C-alpha positions as CSV (number, residue, x, y, z in Angstrom):
1,M,-4.2,17.2,-19.7
2,S,-1.5,19.5,-21.4
3,E,-1.9,21.8,-18.5
4,L,-0.5,19.5,-16.3
5,L,2.7,19.3,-17.7
6,G,3.3,21.8,-20.5
7,K,5.4,19.7,-22.9
8,P,5.7,16.6,-21.7
9,F,9.2,15.5,-22.0
10,V,10.4,12.8,-19.8
11,T,13.4,13.8,-17.7
12,Q,14.0,11.2,-15.6
13,I,12.7,7.4,-14.5
14,G,13.2,6.2,-11.1
15,I,13.4,2.9,-10.0
16,L,13.5,1.2,-6.2
17,V,15.8,-0.7,-4.9
18,H,16.8,-2.5,-1.7
19,D,20.8,-2.7,-2.5
20,I,21.7,0.6,-4.5
21,E,25.6,-0.8,-4.7
22,A,24.4,-4.2,-6.5
23,T,22.2,-2.6,-8.8
24,S,24.1,0.2,-9.6
25,R,27.1,-2.0,-10.5
26,A,24.3,-4.2,-12.6
27,Y,23.4,-1.1,-14.6
28,A,27.0,0.4,-15.1
29,E,28.2,-2.9,-16.6
30,F,25.0,-3.6,-18.5
31,L,25.3,0.1,-19.9
32,G,29.1,0.1,-20.5
33,V,29.3,3.3,-18.2
34,D,31.2,3.9,-14.9
35,K,29.3,3.2,-11.8
36,P,28.1,6.5,-10.4
37,E,28.9,7.8,-7.0
38,I,26.1,7.1,-4.7
39,G,24.7,10.1,-2.8
40,L,22.4,10.7,0.4
41,T,19.1,12.9,0.4
42,D,19.8,15.8,2.7
43,T,18.2,15.8,6.3
44,V,14.4,16.8,6.9
45,D,15.9,20.6,8.1
46,I,17.4,20.8,5.0
47,A,15.0,18.9,2.5
48,Q,11.9,20.0,4.2
49,T,10.4,16.9,3.4
50,R,7.0,16.2,3.8
51,Y,5.1,12.7,3.0
52,N,1.2,12.8,3.2
53,G,1.3,16.2,4.6
54,A,3.5,15.7,7.5
55,P,7.3,16.3,8.1
56,T,9.4,13.0,7.7
57,E,13.0,11.9,8.7
58,A,13.1,9.6,5.7
59,R,16.3,9.9,3.7
60,A,17.5,7.8,0.3
61,K,20.4,6.5,-1.2
62,L,20.4,8.0,-4.9
63,A,22.5,7.0,-7.7
64,F,22.0,8.6,-11.0
65,F,23.0,7.4,-14.8
66,D,22.8,10.4,-17.6
67,L,21.5,8.5,-20.4
68,G,21.0,11.3,-22.9
69,S,18.2,13.4,-22.7
70,V,16.7,10.7,-19.7
71,Q,18.0,10.0,-16.6
72,L,17.8,6.8,-14.8
73,E,17.8,7.3,-10.7
74,L,17.9,4.6,-8.6
75,I,16.8,4.8,-5.1
76,E,17.4,3.0,-1.7
77,P,15.1,4.1,1.1
78,D,15.8,4.3,4.8
79,H,12.7,2.9,6.8
80,E,11.2,6.0,7.7
81,P,7.7,6.7,6.5
82,S,8.1,7.9,2.7
83,T,6.5,7.2,-0.8
84,W,10.1,5.5,-1.5
85,R,9.4,3.2,1.5
86,D,5.8,2.5,1.1
87,Y,5.8,1.7,-2.6
88,L,9.0,-0.8,-2.2
89,N,7.3,-2.5,0.7
90,E,3.9,-2.8,-1.7
91,H,5.1,-3.4,-5.0
92,G,8.7,-4.2,-4.5
93,E,11.8,-3.7,-6.3
94,G,11.2,-1.8,-9.8
95,P,9.9,1.6,-11.4
96,H,8.5,4.1,-8.9
97,H,8.2,7.5,-11.3
98,I,8.1,9.1,-14.1
99,A,9.4,12.7,-14.0
100,F,9.0,15.6,-15.8
101,V,10.6,19.2,-15.3
102,V,7.6,22.0,-14.8
103,Q,7.4,25.8,-14.0
104,G,5.2,27.2,-11.2
105,M,5.4,23.9,-8.8
106,Q,2.7,25.0,-6.5
107,E,0.3,25.8,-9.3
108,K,1.1,22.4,-11.0
109,I,0.3,20.7,-7.7
110,T,-3.0,22.1,-7.3
111,L,-4.1,21.3,-11.2
112,F,-3.1,18.0,-10.3
113,E,-4.9,17.9,-7.0
114,G,-7.6,19.3,-9.1
115,K,-7.4,16.0,-11.3
116,G,-7.8,13.7,-8.9
117,F,-3.9,13.0,-8.2
118,P,-3.3,14.1,-4.3
119,L,0.5,15.4,-3.6
120,Q,2.2,12.4,-1.8
121,Q,5.5,13.6,-1.0
122,K,7.6,16.7,-1.3
123,G,10.7,18.2,-0.6
124,E,14.1,20.6,-1.3
125,Y,16.9,19.4,-3.5
126,P,20.0,21.7,-3.9
127,G,19.0,23.9,-6.7
128,G,15.0,23.2,-6.9
129,R,12.2,21.3,-5.1
130,Y,10.5,18.4,-6.5
131,A,6.7,16.6,-5.7
132,Y,5.3,13.2,-6.1
133,M,2.0,13.4,-7.2
134,D,-0.2,10.0,-6.6
135,T,-0.9,8.8,-10.0
136,F,-0.7,5.4,-9.6
137,K,-4.4,4.1,-9.7
138,D,-4.8,5.6,-13.1
139,L,-1.3,5.7,-14.6
140,K,0.2,2.9,-12.6
141,V,3.3,4.9,-11.6
142,I,3.9,8.1,-9.6
143,M,4.4,11.2,-11.6
144,E,7.6,13.6,-10.1
145,L,7.6,16.8,-10.9
146,L,10.9,19.0,-10.9
147,E,11.3,22.5,-10.9
148,N,14.8,23.6,-10.9
149,D,15.5,27.4,-9.7
150,K,17.2,29.6,-12.7
151,A,20.8,30.0,-12.4
């Protein structure tokens, strides 16, 4: 499986929530840090978001806690079709994904799919792109691939 990720260093853990304001306050208090700004994902024309192969208008509020080598991402999705909305509806609040930084996104997606882990959702963000691979059946969590553009 090492060809799937290269060096498997977890860079982020994503948690789905119903109320990002309340949850980010709770984490800030628990961690003894300032509450981060809450942002909104880009619109589909910028993010080019695709879910299960089709474009989607889905957006989400995001808050990030940088905790040394791992980032904690809180995600409050809107009600449009997305991995976030469907997962939250099916599993409730809690862990959604573990993220790894990769190089060669399309190649990694192809490798994952070849192992029986289909692409669930993908999109762009300022400075890179992401892909959620459906590894839930075997690994009990979604794997997110992050590819950042070189500066």
